[in-house]
Amino acid sequence: MKSLVRKKQIYIVALPVMLLLGSGCKKMFDIQPEQNLDREQMYRDVYDADAAVLGLYGKLLNLAEQQVVLNELRADLMDVTSNASEVLKEVNEHTVTLENPYANPKPFFETILNCNDVIKNFRIMYTDKKLSTEQFQQRYGDVVALRSWVYLQAGIQFGTVPYITDALETVDAVKDESRFTRLGLERLIDTLIKTTDSIPYKDPYTATTSLVTIVDGYNTSKFFIHKKCLLGDLYLWRSAFTKSAADARTAAQYYKDVMNTDKSDAGETYRVKYSEVLSNSDLAIGYYNDGRVNQYNENALVNSNSLGWRSMFARAQDGLYNQEWIWMLYFDKSFAPKNPFINLFSNRGGSYLVKPSQTAITAWNSQVQSENNFRFDGRGKLTYTMLDGQPVIMKYLYNYLDETTSIPVRPLEKPGKWFLYRAALLHLHYAEAANRDGRHRLAYALVNDGIKANYTDPALPTDVTNSQQTFDVEPYAFDARLGEVPRFRSAWYKNAGIRGRAHLKVNPVAAGSDSTLAIENQIIDEQGLELAYEGHRWADLLRISIRRDDPAFIADKVYEKLQKGGNGKAAEVRARLMARNWFLPFKW
């Protein structure tokens, strides 16, 4: 391992380190002790520490395909194609065997043990005064949070996992059940909260930190896990087990801190803002305006790598990118591993193994435009498209296929991205937490057409001094005032809501229904429409089933997918899920 990383060398050394830790050629934990470099050569200063952190994120890339497949194919929005292998069919039908590579927990624990090794050596570096307090706290907090995220993903898929914080000699030592306590998902989440909530630094790396730099053309600022998003998710999960409004409120507070990243009243970061209807220079569903009365139709949809909602998945790291993306990693020809998503999704240059389910397609086609009652959700057309007569999931392919011809533009390079966390997910998880803390109106507003629209006092149409705001305590205080006499431009006036940004009608809450459950159902439905194939669906469905103590919630959705897809095993799968057989076997 070359780790001679000096201040002037970090730009050229960081990605080779990612190549080493991210590739399957030579695992850190398969090297015998006598083969290891002297630690005095590996962990000498902050630049070596930076290389170790970047190496961990390179290692994390090996989990991308497994994480997306398990969270999407086990749920209701993704189905297999006729090209799919038997192992993908097993995942789809919840019949995985021990040999199934998608059900292998080893890659999770390779990353976890790499984190443990780095944490151990960061502590030594701090003791030896090779890292300042600030340098240690930022990097240590990042690695602990990254390990907690991987543990959470493993717990969601496997249910019961060993919890290990020591650096081990080999990853196969994890299999020794006599050495390590195995924690069920509820206890694991409690443990992760205690560990992650105790880290001394919870904010993102500052812009002046040496890790925030340009590596091989990429700005690294969004490479790193957002610790407050993670803590929000951990408390949201715990609230599902405890049924505690206090846990939901703590989750909401962490989410709100991230939503308030931009302190400016004119700020747009993470606020899910309205569309720019004239320029379409935005991240919203938009339509080209050529003066026609009936412009809001499928033929006028903005479908571009540089404009509108689709562009968030294709655009470079510019200002609009920073408004939506919180955490993203890249696949590049310069470092391993290779992009797995082209082979998974594309029927041009790939094997085309999975596709959108009929359930997902039906859901998009049943939405109603807010302008003209036209049944259409532009997000559906921009999430998948018909290529060669086949429905192809497109979110991961926009930098690979030509924007207009859908022909591979760089067939050998196969660039790509791993979408990990964005503003829409932040808002929907916040809404779930707020709803469970009794803030139904606020949750409804964020999912539908925004704060201003839902908190405008009809008795005060002009003077909005005492209107267009929630008048609530934190983390539920929002001010969306937009007025002229007197003039207001308050922090949240641009918020459009998830459906508002998509130009869709709001979903009413039926009179007499349980508003908590009705709004929670809206949140889950909207997550499917907005976030499909980004690796969150199984986790979100599972959390709601646990909170409601209702296996039918998840079983019915998976059954519907299989039944609509013509899968004869739909009833068998439903029966397994009704029996709470939700988790994969923990063996390799």
XYZ file of C-alpha atoms in Angstrom:
588
model
C 0.000 0.000 0.000
C 1.428 3.326 -1.043
C 0.458 5.830 1.597
C 3.188 8.414 1.272
C 0.596 11.178 1.256
C 1.897 14.674 1.649
C 0.037 17.944 1.278
C 1.131 18.339 -2.349
C 0.381 14.723 -3.175
C -3.161 14.251 -1.889
C -4.694 15.158 -5.234
C -2.963 12.313 -7.038
C -2.776 9.745 -4.227
C -6.291 9.827 -2.820
C -7.976 7.972 -5.676
C -5.293 5.282 -5.949
C -5.960 4.619 -2.267
C -9.661 4.360 -3.117
C -8.672 1.941 -5.878
C -6.801 -0.248 -3.400
C -9.461 -0.359 -0.714
C -12.347 -0.395 -3.173
C -11.168 -3.255 -5.353
C -11.611 -6.929 -4.737
C -8.018 -7.760 -5.720
C -6.342 -7.374 -2.366
C -8.442 -6.964 0.750
C -6.872 -5.244 3.709
C -7.937 -8.041 6.019
C -6.563 -10.796 3.829
C -2.995 -9.507 4.172
C -0.827 -11.310 6.688
C 0.633 -9.112 9.479
C 4.195 -9.439 8.148
C 3.023 -8.052 4.808
C 1.620 -4.867 6.309
C 3.565 -1.657 6.048
C 4.829 -0.250 9.319
C 2.084 1.912 10.761
C 4.607 4.703 11.142
C 4.605 4.825 7.338
C 0.803 4.593 7.016
C -0.521 7.046 9.602
C 2.000 9.865 9.918
C -0.042 13.051 9.556
C -3.365 14.554 8.571
C -2.809 13.850 4.867
C -2.347 10.153 5.537
C -5.523 10.332 7.625
C -7.311 11.951 4.687
C -6.165 9.174 2.363
C -7.513 6.595 4.828
C -10.925 8.333 4.899
C -11.113 8.515 1.110
C -10.085 4.869 0.951
C -13.049 3.923 3.140
C -15.453 5.621 0.746
C -13.763 3.804 -2.113
C -14.394 0.571 -0.243
C -18.007 1.595 0.331
C -18.609 1.710 -3.430
C -18.467 -2.093 -3.429
C -21.807 -2.070 -1.586
C -23.655 0.035 -4.163
C -25.217 -2.695 -6.299
C -26.104 -4.880 -3.319
C -27.679 -2.001 -1.410
C -29.791 -0.840 -4.357
C -30.893 -4.345 -5.391
C -31.854 -5.440 -1.871
C -33.767 -2.268 -1.066
C -35.572 -2.029 -4.385
C -36.034 -5.549 -5.756
C -37.261 -6.919 -2.411
C -39.903 -4.168 -2.368
C -42.673 -3.185 -4.775
C -41.287 -0.854 -7.440
C -38.664 -2.999 -9.197
C -39.145 -6.297 -11.033
C -36.861 -8.719 -12.875
C -36.610 -8.960 -16.649
C -36.493 -12.159 -18.669
C -32.685 -11.757 -18.674
C -32.418 -11.909 -14.882
C -30.264 -14.533 -13.234
C -31.611 -16.992 -10.714
C -30.051 -15.045 -7.851
C -32.010 -11.909 -8.783
C -35.207 -13.947 -9.069
C -34.569 -15.268 -5.557
C -34.289 -11.715 -4.234
C -37.475 -10.726 -6.045
C -39.383 -13.704 -4.626
C -37.875 -13.632 -1.112
C -36.391 -17.108 -1.482
C -32.665 -16.364 -1.296
C -30.285 -19.248 -0.741
C -27.061 -19.082 1.252
C -25.042 -18.978 -1.970
C -26.837 -15.893 -3.270
C -24.223 -13.110 -3.601
C -26.824 -10.395 -3.046
C -27.579 -11.926 0.365
C -23.925 -12.120 1.406
C -23.197 -10.052 4.548
C -19.418 -10.235 4.037
C -19.115 -7.001 1.976
C -20.875 -5.064 4.746
C -18.402 -6.336 7.320
C -15.368 -5.765 5.153
C -16.306 -2.092 5.198
C -17.143 -2.134 8.915
C -13.799 -3.710 9.814
C -11.946 -1.239 7.615
C -13.684 1.513 9.595
C -12.660 -0.146 12.872
C -9.046 -0.263 11.766
C -9.047 3.405 10.756
C -10.772 4.460 14.016
C -8.151 2.582 16.036
C -5.310 4.298 14.209
C -6.908 7.741 14.383
C -7.030 7.371 18.158
C -3.334 6.462 18.179
C -2.525 9.430 15.950
C -4.412 11.757 18.282
C -2.646 10.391 21.340
C 0.676 10.806 19.564
C -0.280 14.388 18.599
C -0.186 13.642 14.874
C -3.715 15.043 14.605
C -5.005 18.197 16.263
C -8.226 18.002 18.252
C -10.228 19.494 15.387
C -8.614 17.233 12.795
C -9.267 14.152 14.913
C -12.839 15.022 15.821
C -13.890 15.685 12.224
C -12.345 12.527 10.778
C -13.169 10.269 13.705
C -16.804 11.432 13.660
C -17.047 10.807 9.922
C -15.716 7.253 10.137
C -17.867 6.338 13.148
C -20.941 7.667 11.327
C -20.036 5.787 8.153
C -19.690 2.571 10.153
C -23.068 3.210 11.797
C -24.692 3.701 8.391
C -23.292 0.395 7.121
C -24.468 -1.327 10.311
C -27.946 0.135 9.825
C -28.080 -1.159 6.247
C -26.940 -4.598 7.396
C -29.498 -4.632 10.215
C -32.336 -3.696 7.852
C -31.462 -6.594 5.538
C -30.310 -9.303 7.946
C -32.266 -8.454 11.103
C -29.653 -9.774 13.539
C -25.956 -8.997 13.099
C -22.789 -9.161 15.232
C -21.779 -5.787 16.594
C -18.009 -5.391 16.416
C -15.966 -2.301 17.149
C -12.531 -3.946 17.288
C -10.046 -4.180 14.442
C -9.909 -7.879 13.547
C -7.212 -9.866 11.843
C -9.509 -11.216 9.092
C -13.085 -10.578 8.041
C -13.879 -14.287 8.417
C -13.376 -13.925 12.170
C -16.831 -12.298 12.159
C -18.354 -15.733 11.570
C -17.248 -16.994 14.999
C -20.545 -16.677 16.898
C -18.826 -17.359 20.242
C -16.775 -14.172 20.022
C -19.341 -11.471 19.254
C -22.767 -10.536 20.534
C -25.434 -10.530 17.858
C -27.961 -7.726 18.064
C -31.474 -7.676 16.666
C -32.488 -4.612 14.696
C -34.081 -2.790 17.637
C -31.063 -3.263 19.932
C -28.710 -2.478 17.081
C -30.433 0.862 16.482
C -30.230 1.726 20.179
C -26.514 0.928 20.117
C -25.921 2.944 16.963
C -27.723 5.936 18.444
C -25.554 5.852 21.574
C -22.399 5.575 19.510
C -23.249 8.093 16.810
C -24.909 10.663 19.036
C -21.788 10.768 21.203
C -19.368 11.766 18.457
C -17.877 15.194 19.157
C -18.392 16.672 15.676
C -21.674 16.229 13.805
C -21.467 18.875 11.070
C -20.095 18.324 7.556
C -16.411 18.929 6.955
C -15.717 22.642 6.768
C -14.750 24.120 3.407
C -11.227 24.722 4.683
C -10.675 21.081 5.695
C -8.034 19.350 3.575
C -10.546 16.589 2.718
C -12.761 19.102 0.915
C -10.820 19.394 -2.295
C -10.823 18.432 -5.971
C -9.871 14.827 -6.724
C -9.693 13.757 -10.369
C -12.118 16.502 -11.307
C -14.659 15.831 -8.528
C -15.372 18.190 -5.666
C -15.335 15.921 -2.609
C -17.653 18.020 -0.408
C -20.660 15.699 -0.984
C -18.649 12.458 -0.819
C -19.067 12.131 2.932
C -22.002 10.898 4.973
C -24.130 13.630 6.556
C -24.103 12.716 10.222
C -27.300 14.589 11.114
C -29.253 12.879 8.326
C -28.006 9.564 9.679
C -29.004 10.479 13.241
C -32.420 11.573 11.998
C -32.840 8.192 10.325
C -31.681 6.306 13.427
C -34.163 8.113 15.677
C -36.903 7.692 13.065
C -36.233 3.958 13.104
C -36.231 3.884 16.893
C -39.564 5.697 16.956
C -40.986 2.825 14.909
C -40.070 0.396 17.683
C -40.787 2.616 20.712
C -43.864 4.404 19.278
C -42.341 7.416 21.015
C -43.255 10.939 19.926
C -40.061 12.093 21.646
C -37.939 9.902 19.370
C -39.840 11.200 16.337
C -39.238 14.772 17.551
C -35.510 14.144 17.939
C -35.431 12.761 14.405
C -37.270 15.848 13.180
C -34.781 18.114 14.948
C -31.813 16.498 13.259
C -33.547 16.691 9.874
C -34.534 20.313 10.461
C -30.930 21.230 11.225
C -30.003 19.973 7.759
C -33.005 21.654 6.126
C -31.749 24.913 7.633
C -28.252 24.525 6.173
C -28.751 27.766 4.259
C -29.541 30.493 6.785
C -30.432 33.077 4.154
C -34.050 34.111 3.551
C -33.245 33.935 -0.157
C -31.561 30.548 0.167
C -32.644 27.516 -1.835
C -30.449 24.733 -0.456
C -32.473 21.678 0.611
C -35.765 23.620 0.500
C -37.457 21.826 -2.466
C -38.284 25.062 -4.248
C -40.877 25.859 -6.874
C -40.203 25.643 -10.603
C -38.830 28.436 -12.753
C -41.591 28.263 -15.362
C -39.942 30.561 -17.899
C -36.331 29.348 -17.831
C -36.739 25.804 -16.447
C -33.389 26.373 -14.750
C -34.456 24.342 -11.746
C -34.882 20.817 -10.355
C -38.640 20.704 -10.840
C -40.943 19.034 -13.308
C -41.375 21.649 -16.017
C -42.884 22.168 -19.441
C -41.586 24.218 -22.316
C -43.699 27.351 -22.648
C -44.226 28.332 -26.258
C -47.360 30.359 -25.606
C -49.779 27.495 -26.005
C -52.736 27.248 -23.663
C -52.277 23.504 -23.249
C -48.543 23.422 -22.665
C -48.676 21.112 -19.624
C -48.612 17.822 -21.488
C -46.231 14.966 -22.041
C -44.947 16.313 -25.352
C -43.814 19.584 -23.748
C -42.088 17.956 -20.741
C -38.614 19.305 -19.996
C -36.466 16.208 -20.523
C -32.866 17.360 -20.322
C -29.556 16.721 -18.585
C -29.237 20.433 -17.837
C -32.795 21.587 -17.059
C -35.576 20.441 -14.760
C -36.119 17.447 -12.484
C -34.221 14.949 -14.630
C -31.091 17.082 -14.507
C -30.494 16.381 -10.815
C -29.353 12.876 -11.820
C -27.092 14.029 -14.654
C -25.805 17.510 -13.939
C -22.316 18.458 -12.813
C -21.556 19.689 -9.306
C -22.980 23.174 -9.757
C -25.273 25.361 -7.674
C -28.461 23.462 -8.527
C -26.731 20.169 -7.758
C -25.873 21.527 -4.312
C -29.504 22.499 -3.689
C -30.610 18.858 -3.836
C -27.722 16.495 -3.200
C -26.527 15.786 0.308
C -24.497 12.614 -0.293
C -23.348 11.111 -3.591
C -20.460 8.922 -4.731
C -19.092 8.443 -8.245
C -17.960 5.589 -10.463
C -15.135 6.542 -12.786
C -12.745 4.835 -15.187
C -9.871 6.079 -13.008
C -10.653 3.911 -9.996
C -12.342 0.671 -8.972
C -14.923 -0.665 -8.636
C -16.609 -0.415 -12.013
C -20.077 1.049 -12.330
C -22.510 -1.875 -11.748
C -25.673 0.003 -12.682
C -25.242 0.020 -16.468
C -25.172 -3.762 -16.574
C -28.099 -3.927 -14.170
C -30.426 -1.405 -15.821
C -29.458 -0.701 -19.441
C -30.568 -2.662 -22.481
C -27.953 -0.796 -24.509
C -24.465 -1.815 -23.435
C -25.797 -3.616 -20.366
C -27.501 -6.905 -19.518
C -30.887 -5.342 -18.652
C -31.636 -7.449 -15.579
C -34.246 -5.377 -13.737
C -37.028 -2.996 -14.747
C -39.784 -0.852 -13.224
C -42.650 -2.928 -11.878
C -46.132 -2.563 -13.302
C -47.165 -1.309 -9.862
C -44.709 1.598 -10.180
C -45.797 2.422 -13.734
C -49.469 2.378 -12.745
C -48.778 4.686 -9.798
C -47.077 7.298 -11.991
C -49.790 7.086 -14.629
C -52.551 7.644 -12.070
C -51.266 11.036 -10.854
C -53.085 14.212 -11.927
C -51.466 17.428 -13.154
C -52.312 20.493 -11.098
C -52.785 22.761 -14.126
C -55.203 20.837 -16.328
C -56.345 17.580 -14.654
C -54.230 15.631 -17.133
C -53.267 12.169 -15.804
C -49.490 12.216 -15.917
C -46.532 12.366 -13.548
C -43.456 13.655 -15.326
C -41.220 12.005 -12.746
C -42.327 8.634 -14.076
C -41.251 9.407 -17.635
C -37.930 10.763 -16.343
C -37.338 7.814 -14.030
C -37.901 5.204 -16.735
C -38.409 5.249 -20.491
C -39.221 2.798 -23.260
C -36.114 1.785 -25.222
C -36.403 -0.838 -27.945
C -39.871 -1.633 -26.647
C -38.624 -2.304 -23.099
C -39.151 -0.217 -19.933
C -35.686 0.914 -18.792
C -34.855 2.525 -15.442
C -33.001 5.688 -16.464
C -31.910 7.525 -13.310
C -28.496 5.866 -13.366
C -27.967 6.059 -17.120
C -28.159 9.740 -18.011
C -24.387 10.222 -18.048
C -23.909 7.019 -20.048
C -26.544 7.254 -22.787
C -26.636 10.174 -25.190
C -29.178 12.768 -24.101
C -31.227 12.670 -27.306
C -30.442 9.356 -29.015
C -30.021 7.120 -25.922
C -26.951 5.550 -27.551
C -23.990 4.847 -25.212
C -21.812 7.931 -25.407
C -18.814 6.537 -23.497
C -19.325 2.768 -23.743
C -15.920 1.796 -22.367
C -15.722 4.373 -19.582
C -19.186 3.704 -18.139
C -19.377 6.724 -15.807
C -22.000 6.719 -13.117
C -23.204 7.804 -9.701
C -24.488 6.217 -6.515
C -27.395 8.292 -5.216
C -27.295 8.140 -1.432
C -29.200 11.083 0.080
C -30.979 14.134 -1.286
C -33.331 16.904 -0.214
C -36.544 15.118 -1.229
C -35.669 12.147 0.999
C -34.821 14.566 3.809
C -38.228 16.271 3.509
C -40.172 13.014 3.326
C -38.412 11.515 6.341
C -38.906 14.767 8.217
C -42.612 14.659 7.307
C -42.848 11.083 8.596
C -41.313 12.135 11.910
C -43.436 15.301 12.227
C -46.606 13.392 11.436
C -45.864 10.899 14.228
C -45.338 13.831 16.583
C -48.818 15.163 15.850
C -47.842 17.767 13.230
C -50.173 16.432 10.557
C -50.727 19.737 8.785
C -47.009 20.407 8.494
C -46.301 16.902 7.203
C -49.110 17.265 4.689
C -47.741 20.631 3.522
C -44.233 19.332 2.861
C -45.520 16.329 0.928
C -48.086 18.259 -1.104
C -47.826 21.926 -2.129
C -45.619 23.552 0.464
C -45.655 25.618 3.646
C -47.000 28.881 2.216
C -49.999 27.326 0.487
C -51.074 25.402 3.568
C -50.565 28.140 6.148
C -52.057 31.110 4.307
C -54.879 32.723 6.270
C -57.728 33.422 3.810
C -58.820 36.309 6.028
C -55.453 38.001 5.411
C -55.056 37.910 1.636
C -52.749 40.922 1.436
C -51.058 41.527 4.777
C -49.257 38.268 5.560
C -47.586 39.507 8.751
C -49.493 36.904 10.779
C -49.991 34.332 8.051
C -47.983 31.818 5.994
C -46.048 30.461 8.966
C -46.508 27.566 11.354
C -46.324 29.484 14.671
C -44.880 26.365 16.309
C -41.860 25.529 18.435
C -38.733 24.017 16.931
C -38.216 21.779 15.124
C -41.594 22.680 13.623
C -41.208 26.435 13.144
C -41.365 27.511 9.491
C -41.803 31.007 8.075
C -42.858 31.077 4.407
C -44.207 34.643 4.196
C -44.280 36.238 0.767
C -45.919 39.644 0.734
C -45.604 43.170 -0.588
C -47.413 45.413 1.938
C -45.488 45.032 4.152
C -42.797 43.299 2.115
C -41.743 39.818 3.237
C -39.363 37.319 1.690
C -39.031 34.785 4.470
C -36.806 31.704 4.543
C -39.309 29.127 3.281
C -41.352 31.167 0.806
C -39.909 29.237 -2.149
C -40.868 25.830 -0.757
C -43.262 24.103 -3.149
C -43.710 20.703 -1.491
C -42.761 17.420 -3.128
C -45.912 17.212 -5.256
C -45.918 20.935 -5.958
C -42.425 20.696 -7.424
C -43.797 17.948 -9.683
C -46.799 20.059 -10.824
C -49.278 17.581 -9.336
C -52.588 18.062 -7.575
C -52.578 17.731 -3.810
C -53.931 14.537 -2.295
C -56.887 15.213 0.004
C -57.265 13.475 3.354
C -60.620 11.723 3.380
C -63.105 13.049 5.917
C -63.323 10.848 8.988
C -60.057 9.011 8.301
C -57.238 8.623 10.818
C -55.119 11.588 9.783
C -51.897 10.040 11.130
C -52.262 6.907 9.031
C -53.741 8.702 6.028
C -50.865 11.190 5.839
C -48.305 8.465 6.517
C -49.765 6.537 3.579
C -49.381 9.660 1.436
C -45.758 9.997 2.511
C -44.953 6.396 1.582
C -46.767 6.695 -1.745
C -44.899 9.898 -2.552
C -41.572 8.312 -1.636
C -42.267 5.695 -4.289
C -43.070 8.285 -6.938
C -40.146 10.574 -6.128
C -37.348 8.272 -4.925
C -37.884 5.044 -6.862
C -34.702 2.961 -7.390
C -32.512 5.166 -5.199
C -32.104 2.416 -2.595
C -34.630 3.338 0.128
C -37.873 1.511 -0.620
C -37.585 -1.761 1.344
C -36.283 0.107 4.379
C -39.165 2.585 4.312
C -41.816 -0.132 3.915
C -40.247 -2.241 6.650
C -40.135 0.661 9.103
C -43.832 1.407 8.618
C -44.763 -2.263 9.022
C -42.801 -2.398 12.278
C -44.329 0.837 13.567
C -47.871 -0.303 12.787
C -47.187 -3.899 13.878
C -48.800 -4.791 10.577
C -47.015 -7.288 8.300
C -49.790 -6.860 5.724
C -48.542 -3.353 4.968
C -45.388 -4.693 3.348
C -46.765 -8.086 2.299
C -49.624 -6.603 0.282
C -47.377 -4.227 -1.620
C -44.957 -6.969 -2.626
C -47.867 -9.272 -3.491
C -49.392 -6.625 -5.738
C -46.089 -6.180 -7.582
C -45.680 -9.892 -8.220
C -49.325 -10.418 -9.087
C -49.372 -7.546 -11.606
C -46.111 -8.827 -13.041
C -47.621 -12.236 -13.697
C -45.478 -14.027 -11.109
C -47.227 -17.236 -10.006
C -45.474 -17.185 -6.616
C -47.187 -13.974 -5.449
C -49.381 -15.725 -2.853
C -46.447 -17.757 -1.465
C -44.363 -14.634 -1.057
C -47.209 -12.819 0.665
C -47.568 -15.689 3.136
C -43.846 -15.560 3.977
C -43.959 -11.827 4.563
C -47.128 -12.107 6.627
C -45.177 -14.528 8.848
C -42.602 -11.709 9.283
C -39.910 -13.516 7.331
C -38.434 -10.146 6.466
C -34.731 -10.778 6.891
C -31.971 -12.542 4.999
C -29.881 -15.336 6.556
C -26.644 -14.048 8.090
C -24.118 -16.505 6.660
C -21.296 -16.624 4.162
